[in-house]
Amino acid sequence: MADQLEVQQTRALAVESNGLNVIADADRKGRPSQLFWPWFGANVSVLGLSYGAFALGFGISFWQAVIAGVIGVVFSFLLCGLIALAGKRGSAPTMVLGRAAFGVRGNKLPSVVSWLLTVGWETVLTILATLATATVFERLGWGGGTLTKVIALVVVGVLIVACGVLGFDLIMRAQTIITVVTGVLTVVYMILVADQIHWSTVSALPSGSSQQVIGALVFLMTGFGLGWVNAAADYSRYLPRESSSRGVVGWTTFGGSVAPVVLLVFGLLLAGSSQDLSAAIAADPIGALAEALPTWFLVPFVIVAVLGLVGGAVLDIYSSGLSLLAIGLPAPRYVAALIDGVVMIAGTIYVVFYGGEFLAEFQGFLITLGVPIAAWCGIMLADLATRRRDYAEADLYDARGRYGDVRWLPVITMVVATGIGWGLVTNTLASWLTWQGYLLGPLGLGGKEGDWAFANLGILVALVLGFVVQRFAGAAAVRTQEAIA
């Protein structure tokens, strides 16, 4: 037993050699239930509490926000669970498996979008961890200025980059620890601030329109599971082929959604009880949550906040490195992870030390990249639903193989769906995104100031359009591929 533990520890601290390659049968291990740990650990962050304020910002009531949240979170992680099936069937990274639908070189388009999304997310999480540490330390009287932010950034950056560089085994071990520590401390946090909830105030929140509810639902979909779909198969690819498909879908969906649902509902109760808290969260989504805490719990709060955010960023930097390789970077996986780490730290420095208000840019980032990734998700789901056989692994790496070089139908569908989707979303709070929403007027939806302006229908439209076109117009191509011996 001691020898086995030593071997596991050695493997966890060794740099993973796997990159875009198919995982060999001898290296596939584990059970679908083990998918719970990385997905729960990546989504148990106290940031989920701040989404309560984000949701109420759409002008809806508590119960409307609960309904939008439960549907948005669970459905979006169900999408992750379904795409995770591709990992079990092909044992390659998500952005390699997408070559079956888009072609070997055609898949560079979604790979670029995937890289931007994952690098963006890991940067966002690092920014939040840095700001939260500075806010709490300032309240403790231990600083909170530039030096504190620099130290926090260094510590958080090293943790994230180290896990990303060393790879899968360390990530799985780290996520188990993060899950336990963060889960326990988050429960303690909720107990300590429960007296800040005032149900009479929460229940008096006025109801919003159907369009506002849809807008909140889409935003929550994008902020949770839809932001992970492009990485969903990166972890299931290590499972044996005979693993239960229902188990893969179920454990991915459950692991990803259970913590966000609980945190979101509690966050709605907190934010709905205090207008001041809701406003503070817009500037510092994590640090603002510390205001109601007793002094003795501030250090544990920093631990729970940072670990929760690191848990998400670790999965992002691992997958962003794989996406960068899928684009065509001629380097080992660990080099790609290092490059992404540099980009992440540079982005954090800009926002923390030179940037402005956080929430507007964050919403703009999610909605804008949410449209093309939703279109890709629809295409990928349709491709998976059509296939009756496992992937021909060698052809995923050969442009002359059955999957081809560029498959124009899905490529054009993704571009067109993105164009339509951007025309049906608005991001007026972010000045660099005011060009969006250009179809709201021509389609009779009231223009950029109308009732449908903030429903962000473009994400749902892109998802459905991608699925429908690929499921019906692309089915013949899939049958042709599978007919090749």
PDB file of N, CA, C and O in Angstrom, residues 75-126:
ATOM      1  N   PHE A  75     -28.990  22.604 -17.057  1.00  0.00           N
ATOM      2  CA  PHE A  75     -29.000  22.350 -18.502  1.00  0.00           C
ATOM      3  C   PHE A  75     -27.622  22.574 -19.112  1.00  0.00           C
ATOM      4  O   PHE A  75     -27.157  21.785 -19.949  1.00  0.00           O
ATOM      5  N   SER A  76     -26.933  23.621 -18.673  1.00  0.00           N
ATOM      6  CA  SER A  76     -25.625  23.914 -19.260  1.00  0.00           C
ATOM      7  C   SER A  76     -24.601  22.838 -18.906  1.00  0.00           C
ATOM      8  O   SER A  76     -23.747  22.490 -19.735  1.00  0.00           O
ATOM      9  N   PHE A  77     -24.681  22.280 -17.688  1.00  0.00           N
ATOM     10  CA  PHE A  77     -23.749  21.207 -17.345  1.00  0.00           C
ATOM     11  C   PHE A  77     -24.175  19.871 -17.957  1.00  0.00           C
ATOM     12  O   PHE A  77     -23.340  18.981 -18.140  1.00  0.00           O
ATOM     13  N   LEU A  78     -25.451  19.725 -18.276  1.00  0.00           N
ATOM     14  CA  LEU A  78     -25.876  18.552 -19.032  1.00  0.00           C
ATOM     15  C   LEU A  78     -25.224  18.561 -20.416  1.00  0.00           C
ATOM     16  O   LEU A  78     -24.812  17.508 -20.932  1.00  0.00           O
ATOM     17  N   LEU A  79     -25.097  19.741 -21.013  1.00  0.00           N
ATOM     18  CA  LEU A  79     -24.388  19.856 -22.290  1.00  0.00           C
ATOM     19  C   LEU A  79     -22.944  19.372 -22.138  1.00  0.00           C
ATOM     20  O   LEU A  79     -22.413  18.677 -23.003  1.00  0.00           O
ATOM     21  N   CYS A  80     -22.309  19.746 -21.018  1.00  0.00           N
ATOM     22  CA  CYS A  80     -20.947  19.263 -20.748  1.00  0.00           C
ATOM     23  C   CYS A  80     -20.918  17.743 -20.643  1.00  0.00           C
ATOM     24  O   CYS A  80     -20.026  17.084 -21.184  1.00  0.00           O
ATOM     25  N   GLY A  81     -21.893  17.190 -19.924  1.00  0.00           N
ATOM     26  CA  GLY A  81     -21.952  15.746 -19.746  1.00  0.00           C
ATOM     27  C   GLY A  81     -22.095  15.013 -21.061  1.00  0.00           C
ATOM     28  O   GLY A  81     -21.458  13.966 -21.287  1.00  0.00           O
ATOM     29  N   LEU A  82     -22.907  15.542 -21.953  1.00  0.00           N
ATOM     30  CA  LEU A  82     -23.114  14.899 -23.253  1.00  0.00           C
ATOM     31  C   LEU A  82     -21.849  14.960 -24.098  1.00  0.00           C
ATOM     32  O   LEU A  82     -21.474  13.977 -24.761  1.00  0.00           O
ATOM     33  N   ILE A  83     -21.168  16.099 -24.088  1.00  0.00           N
ATOM     34  CA  ILE A  83     -19.940  16.207 -24.871  1.00  0.00           C
ATOM     35  C   ILE A  83     -18.820  15.379 -24.252  1.00  0.00           C
ATOM     36  O   ILE A  83     -17.915  14.896 -24.945  1.00  0.00           O
ATOM     37  N   ALA A  84     -18.875  15.181 -22.932  1.00  0.00           N
ATOM     38  CA  ALA A  84     -17.877  14.331 -22.277  1.00  0.00           C
ATOM     39  C   ALA A  84     -17.902  12.906 -22.822  1.00  0.00           C
ATOM     40  O   ALA A  84     -16.901  12.181 -22.750  1.00  0.00           O
ATOM     41  N   LEU A  85     -19.042  12.492 -23.382  1.00  0.00           N
ATOM     42  CA  LEU A  85     -19.125  11.161 -23.993  1.00  0.00           C
ATOM     43  C   LEU A  85     -18.111  10.997 -25.122  1.00  0.00           C
ATOM     44  O   LEU A  85     -17.618   9.896 -25.362  1.00  0.00           O
ATOM     45  N   ALA A  86     -17.829  12.094 -25.820  1.00  0.00           N
ATOM     46  CA  ALA A  86     -16.864  12.017 -26.918  1.00  0.00           C
ATOM     47  C   ALA A  86     -15.499  11.603 -26.400  1.00  0.00           C
ATOM     48  O   ALA A  86     -14.755  10.875 -27.071  1.00  0.00           O
ATOM     49  N   GLY A  87     -15.138  12.054 -25.180  1.00  0.00           N
ATOM     50  CA  GLY A  87     -13.854  11.672 -24.613  1.00  0.00           C
ATOM     51  C   GLY A  87     -13.752  10.186 -24.374  1.00  0.00           C
ATOM     52  O   GLY A  87     -12.717   9.562 -24.636  1.00  0.00           O
ATOM     53  N   LYS A  88     -14.824   9.593 -23.873  1.00  0.00           N
ATOM     54  CA  LYS A  88     -14.823   8.145 -23.646  1.00  0.00           C
ATOM     55  C   LYS A  88     -14.752   7.382 -24.968  1.00  0.00           C
ATOM     56  O   LYS A  88     -14.091   6.341 -25.060  1.00  0.00           O
ATOM     57  N   ARG A  89     -15.397   7.915 -26.001  1.00  0.00           N
ATOM     58  CA  ARG A  89     -15.459   7.217 -27.276  1.00  0.00           C
ATOM     59  C   ARG A  89     -14.205   7.413 -28.130  1.00  0.00           C
ATOM     60  O   ARG A  89     -13.952   6.627 -29.046  1.00  0.00           O
ATOM     61  N   GLY A  90     -13.440   8.472 -27.828  1.00  0.00           N
ATOM     62  CA  GLY A  90     -12.276   8.740 -28.673  1.00  0.00           C
ATOM     63  C   GLY A  90     -10.967   8.890 -27.929  1.00  0.00           C
ATOM     64  O   GLY A  90      -9.903   8.859 -28.549  1.00  0.00           O
ATOM     65  N   SER A  91     -11.012   9.089 -26.595  1.00  0.00           N
ATOM     66  CA  SER A  91      -9.812   9.178 -25.745  1.00  0.00           C
ATOM     67  C   SER A  91      -8.816  10.226 -26.216  1.00  0.00           C
ATOM     68  O   SER A  91      -7.608  10.076 -26.036  1.00  0.00           O
ATOM     69  N   ALA A  92      -9.323  11.297 -26.824  1.00  0.00           N
ATOM     70  CA  ALA A  92      -8.492  12.425 -27.243  1.00  0.00           C
ATOM     71  C   ALA A  92      -9.102  13.702 -26.672  1.00  0.00           C
ATOM     72  O   ALA A  92     -10.254  13.699 -26.219  1.00  0.00           O
ATOM     73  N   PRO A  93      -8.367  14.817 -26.658  1.00  0.00           N
ATOM     74  CA  PRO A  93      -8.927  16.064 -26.142  1.00  0.00           C
ATOM     75  C   PRO A  93     -10.144  16.528 -26.938  1.00  0.00           C
ATOM     76  O   PRO A  93     -10.318  16.165 -28.113  1.00  0.00           O
ATOM     77  N   THR A  94     -10.954  17.338 -26.318  1.00  0.00           N
ATOM     78  CA  THR A  94     -12.186  17.826 -26.944  1.00  0.00           C
ATOM     79  C   THR A  94     -11.913  18.464 -28.297  1.00  0.00           C
ATOM     80  O   THR A  94     -12.624  18.213 -29.280  1.00  0.00           O
ATOM     81  N   MET A  95     -10.881  19.304 -28.360  1.00  0.00           N
ATOM     82  CA  MET A  95     -10.611  20.036 -29.594  1.00  0.00           C
ATOM     83  C   MET A  95      -9.950  19.177 -30.674  1.00  0.00           C
ATOM     84  O   MET A  95      -9.780  19.631 -31.791  1.00  0.00           O
ATOM     85  N   VAL A  96      -9.578  17.959 -30.352  1.00  0.00           N
ATOM     86  CA  VAL A  96      -9.157  17.002 -31.382  1.00  0.00           C
ATOM     87  C   VAL A  96     -10.377  16.229 -31.875  1.00  0.00           C
ATOM     88  O   VAL A  96     -10.546  16.018 -33.081  1.00  0.00           O
ATOM     89  N   LEU A  97     -11.230  15.836 -30.975  1.00  0.00           N
ATOM     90  CA  LEU A  97     -12.435  15.086 -31.347  1.00  0.00           C
ATOM     91  C   LEU A  97     -13.346  15.917 -32.249  1.00  0.00           C
ATOM     92  O   LEU A  97     -14.064  15.364 -33.094  1.00  0.00           O
ATOM     93  N   GLY A  98     -13.306  17.222 -32.107  1.00  0.00           N
ATOM     94  CA  GLY A  98     -14.107  18.086 -32.974  1.00  0.00           C
ATOM     95  C   GLY A  98     -13.691  18.025 -34.431  1.00  0.00           C
ATOM     96  O   GLY A  98     -14.440  18.459 -35.315  1.00  0.00           O
ATOM     97  N   ARG A  99     -12.499  17.471 -34.704  1.00  0.00           N
ATOM     98  CA  ARG A  99     -12.055  17.353 -36.100  1.00  0.00           C
ATOM     99  C   ARG A  99     -12.942  16.417 -36.901  1.00  0.00           C
ATOM    100  O   ARG A  99     -13.019  16.534 -38.128  1.00  0.00           O
ATOM    101  N   ALA A 100     -13.612  15.494 -36.227  1.00  0.00           N
ATOM    102  CA  ALA A 100     -14.515  14.589 -36.949  1.00  0.00           C
ATOM    103  C   ALA A 100     -15.646  15.362 -37.595  1.00  0.00           C
ATOM    104  O   ALA A 100     -16.147  14.985 -38.660  1.00  0.00           O
ATOM    105  N   ALA A 101     -16.081  16.451 -36.967  1.00  0.00           N
ATOM    106  CA  ALA A 101     -17.158  17.266 -37.519  1.00  0.00           C
ATOM    107  C   ALA A 101     -16.638  18.347 -38.454  1.00  0.00           C
ATOM    108  O   ALA A 101     -17.204  18.592 -39.521  1.00  0.00           O
ATOM    109  N   PHE A 102     -15.530  19.006 -38.085  1.00  0.00           N
ATOM    110  CA  PHE A 102     -15.054  20.186 -38.822  1.00  0.00           C
ATOM    111  C   PHE A 102     -13.936  19.891 -39.806  1.00  0.00           C
ATOM    112  O   PHE A 102     -13.593  20.751 -40.618  1.00  0.00           O
ATOM    113  N   GLY A 103     -13.345  18.699 -39.753  1.00  0.00           N
ATOM    114  CA  GLY A 103     -12.161  18.431 -40.548  1.00  0.00           C
ATOM    115  C   GLY A 103     -10.916  18.769 -39.745  1.00  0.00           C
ATOM    116  O   GLY A 103     -10.969  19.539 -38.779  1.00  0.00           O
ATOM    117  N   VAL A 104      -9.787  18.209 -40.163  1.00  0.00           N
ATOM    118  CA  VAL A 104      -8.556  18.367 -39.381  1.00  0.00           C
ATOM    119  C   VAL A 104      -8.116  19.825 -39.318  1.00  0.00           C
ATOM    120  O   VAL A 104      -7.808  20.356 -38.259  1.00  0.00           O
ATOM    121  N   ARG A 105      -8.096  20.515 -40.444  1.00  0.00           N
ATOM    122  CA  ARG A 105      -7.723  21.930 -40.420  1.00  0.00           C
ATOM    123  C   ARG A 105      -8.924  22.825 -40.177  1.00  0.00           C
ATOM    124  O   ARG A 105      -8.791  23.904 -39.595  1.00  0.00           O
ATOM    125  N   GLY A 106     -10.088  22.396 -40.585  1.00  0.00           N
ATOM    126  CA  GLY A 106     -11.287  23.202 -40.346  1.00  0.00           C
ATOM    127  C   GLY A 106     -11.556  23.402 -38.862  1.00  0.00           C
ATOM    128  O   GLY A 106     -12.176  24.395 -38.445  1.00  0.00           O
ATOM    129  N   ASN A 107     -11.058  22.475 -38.049  1.00  0.00           N
ATOM    130  CA  ASN A 107     -11.282  22.553 -36.613  1.00  0.00           C
ATOM    131  C   ASN A 107     -10.437  23.636 -35.942  1.00  0.00           C
ATOM    132  O   ASN A 107     -10.607  23.920 -34.753  1.00  0.00           O
ATOM    133  N   LYS A 108      -9.542  24.285 -36.687  1.00  0.00           N
ATOM    134  CA  LYS A 108      -8.762  25.374 -36.111  1.00  0.00           C
ATOM    135  C   LYS A 108      -9.657  26.552 -35.718  1.00  0.00           C
ATOM    136  O   LYS A 108      -9.349  27.274 -34.760  1.00  0.00           O
ATOM    137  N   LEU A 109     -10.753  26.747 -36.425  1.00  0.00           N
ATOM    138  CA  LEU A 109     -11.675  27.853 -36.081  1.00  0.00           C
ATOM    139  C   LEU A 109     -12.241  27.685 -34.678  1.00  0.00           C
ATOM    140  O   LEU A 109     -12.079  28.590 -33.832  1.00  0.00           O
ATOM    141  N   PRO A 110     -12.924  26.572 -34.351  1.00  0.00           N
ATOM    142  CA  PRO A 110     -13.398  26.424 -32.975  1.00  0.00           C
ATOM    143  C   PRO A 110     -12.267  26.325 -31.954  1.00  0.00           C
ATOM    144  O   PRO A 110     -12.451  26.698 -30.791  1.00  0.00           O
ATOM    145  N   SER A 111     -11.100  25.856 -32.372  1.00  0.00           N
ATOM    146  CA  SER A 111      -9.973  25.775 -31.445  1.00  0.00           C
ATOM    147  C   SER A 111      -9.521  27.167 -31.003  1.00  0.00           C
ATOM    148  O   SER A 111      -9.160  27.381 -29.839  1.00  0.00           O
ATOM    149  N   VAL A 112      -9.545  28.123 -31.927  1.00  0.00           N
ATOM    150  CA  VAL A 112      -9.197  29.505 -31.582  1.00  0.00           C
ATOM    151  C   VAL A 112     -10.210  30.072 -30.587  1.00  0.00           C
ATOM    152  O   VAL A 112      -9.836  30.701 -29.588  1.00  0.00           O
ATOM    153  N   VAL A 113     -11.500  29.836 -30.847  1.00  0.00           N
ATOM    154  CA  VAL A 113     -12.540  30.310 -29.929  1.00  0.00           C
ATOM    155  C   VAL A 113     -12.368  29.656 -28.560  1.00  0.00           C
ATOM    156  O   VAL A 113     -12.482  30.312 -27.518  1.00  0.00           O
ATOM    157  N   SER A 114     -12.092  28.346 -28.554  1.00  0.00           N
ATOM    158  CA  SER A 114     -11.898  27.626 -27.301  1.00  0.00           C
ATOM    159  C   SER A 114     -10.724  28.198 -26.521  1.00  0.00           C
ATOM    160  O   SER A 114     -10.805  28.371 -25.293  1.00  0.00           O
ATOM    161  N   TRP A 115      -9.632  28.500 -27.214  1.00  0.00           N
ATOM    162  CA  TRP A 115      -8.464  29.055 -26.528  1.00  0.00           C
ATOM    163  C   TRP A 115      -8.787  30.417 -25.916  1.00  0.00           C
ATOM    164  O   TRP A 115      -8.434  30.681 -24.766  1.00  0.00           O
ATOM    165  N   LEU A 116      -9.440  31.268 -26.672  1.00  0.00           N
ATOM    166  CA  LEU A 116      -9.809  32.582 -26.146  1.00  0.00           C
ATOM    167  C   LEU A 116     -10.705  32.457 -24.918  1.00  0.00           C
ATOM    168  O   LEU A 116     -10.537  33.188 -23.929  1.00  0.00           O
ATOM    169  N   LEU A 117     -11.652  31.526 -24.964  1.00  0.00           N
ATOM    170  CA  LEU A 117     -12.592  31.362 -23.860  1.00  0.00           C
ATOM    171  C   LEU A 117     -11.891  30.845 -22.609  1.00  0.00           C
ATOM    172  O   LEU A 117     -12.094  31.384 -21.506  1.00  0.00           O
ATOM    173  N   THR A 118     -11.071  29.809 -22.750  1.00  0.00           N
ATOM    174  CA  THR A 118     -10.424  29.235 -21.570  1.00  0.00           C
ATOM    175  C   THR A 118      -9.358  30.173 -20.994  1.00  0.00           C
ATOM    176  O   THR A 118      -9.248  30.310 -19.768  1.00  0.00           O
ATOM    177  N   VAL A 119      -8.582  30.821 -21.851  1.00  0.00           N
ATOM    178  CA  VAL A 119      -7.605  31.789 -21.350  1.00  0.00           C
ATOM    179  C   VAL A 119      -8.329  32.956 -20.670  1.00  0.00           C
ATOM    180  O   VAL A 119      -7.895  33.453 -19.623  1.00  0.00           O
ATOM    181  N   GLY A 120      -9.437  33.381 -21.276  1.00  0.00           N
ATOM    182  CA  GLY A 120     -10.210  34.461 -20.667  1.00  0.00           C
ATOM    183  C   GLY A 120     -10.730  34.087 -19.299  1.00  0.00           C
ATOM    184  O   GLY A 120     -10.656  34.870 -18.342  1.00  0.00           O
ATOM    185  N   TRP A 121     -11.268  32.866 -19.182  1.00  0.00           N
ATOM    186  CA  TRP A 121     -11.808  32.420 -17.903  1.00  0.00           C
ATOM    187  C   TRP A 121     -10.717  32.294 -16.845  1.00  0.00           C
ATOM    188  O   TRP A 121     -10.900  32.705 -15.688  1.00  0.00           O
ATOM    189  N   GLU A 122      -9.574  31.722 -17.207  1.00  0.00           N
ATOM    190  CA  GLU A 122      -8.531  31.566 -16.188  1.00  0.00           C
ATOM    191  C   GLU A 122      -8.008  32.936 -15.740  1.00  0.00           C
ATOM    192  O   GLU A 122      -7.646  33.137 -14.571  1.00  0.00           O
ATOM    193  N   THR A 123      -8.012  33.899 -16.662  1.00  0.00           N
ATOM    194  CA  THR A 123      -7.607  35.259 -16.304  1.00  0.00           C
ATOM    195  C   THR A 123      -8.620  35.902 -15.372  1.00  0.00           C
ATOM    196  O   THR A 123      -8.258  36.543 -14.368  1.00  0.00           O
ATOM    197  N   VAL A 124      -9.906  35.734 -15.676  1.00  0.00           N
ATOM    198  CA  VAL A 124     -10.966  36.264 -14.826  1.00  0.00           C
ATOM    199  C   VAL A 124     -10.853  35.712 -13.408  1.00  0.00           C
ATOM    200  O   VAL A 124     -10.946  36.447 -12.414  1.00  0.00           O
ATOM    201  N   LEU A 125     -10.646  34.409 -13.287  1.00  0.00           N
ATOM    202  CA  LEU A 125     -10.566  33.781 -11.966  1.00  0.00           C
ATOM    203  C   LEU A 125      -9.327  34.249 -11.201  1.00  0.00           C
ATOM    204  O   LEU A 125      -9.374  34.431  -9.973  1.00  0.00           O
ATOM    205  N   THR A 126      -8.223  34.470 -11.906  1.00  0.00           N
ATOM    206  CA  THR A 126      -7.015  34.980 -11.253  1.00  0.00           C
ATOM    207  C   THR A 126      -7.217  36.421 -10.790  1.00  0.00           C
ATOM    208  O   THR A 126      -6.768  36.804  -9.698  1.00  0.00           O
TER     209      THR A 126
END
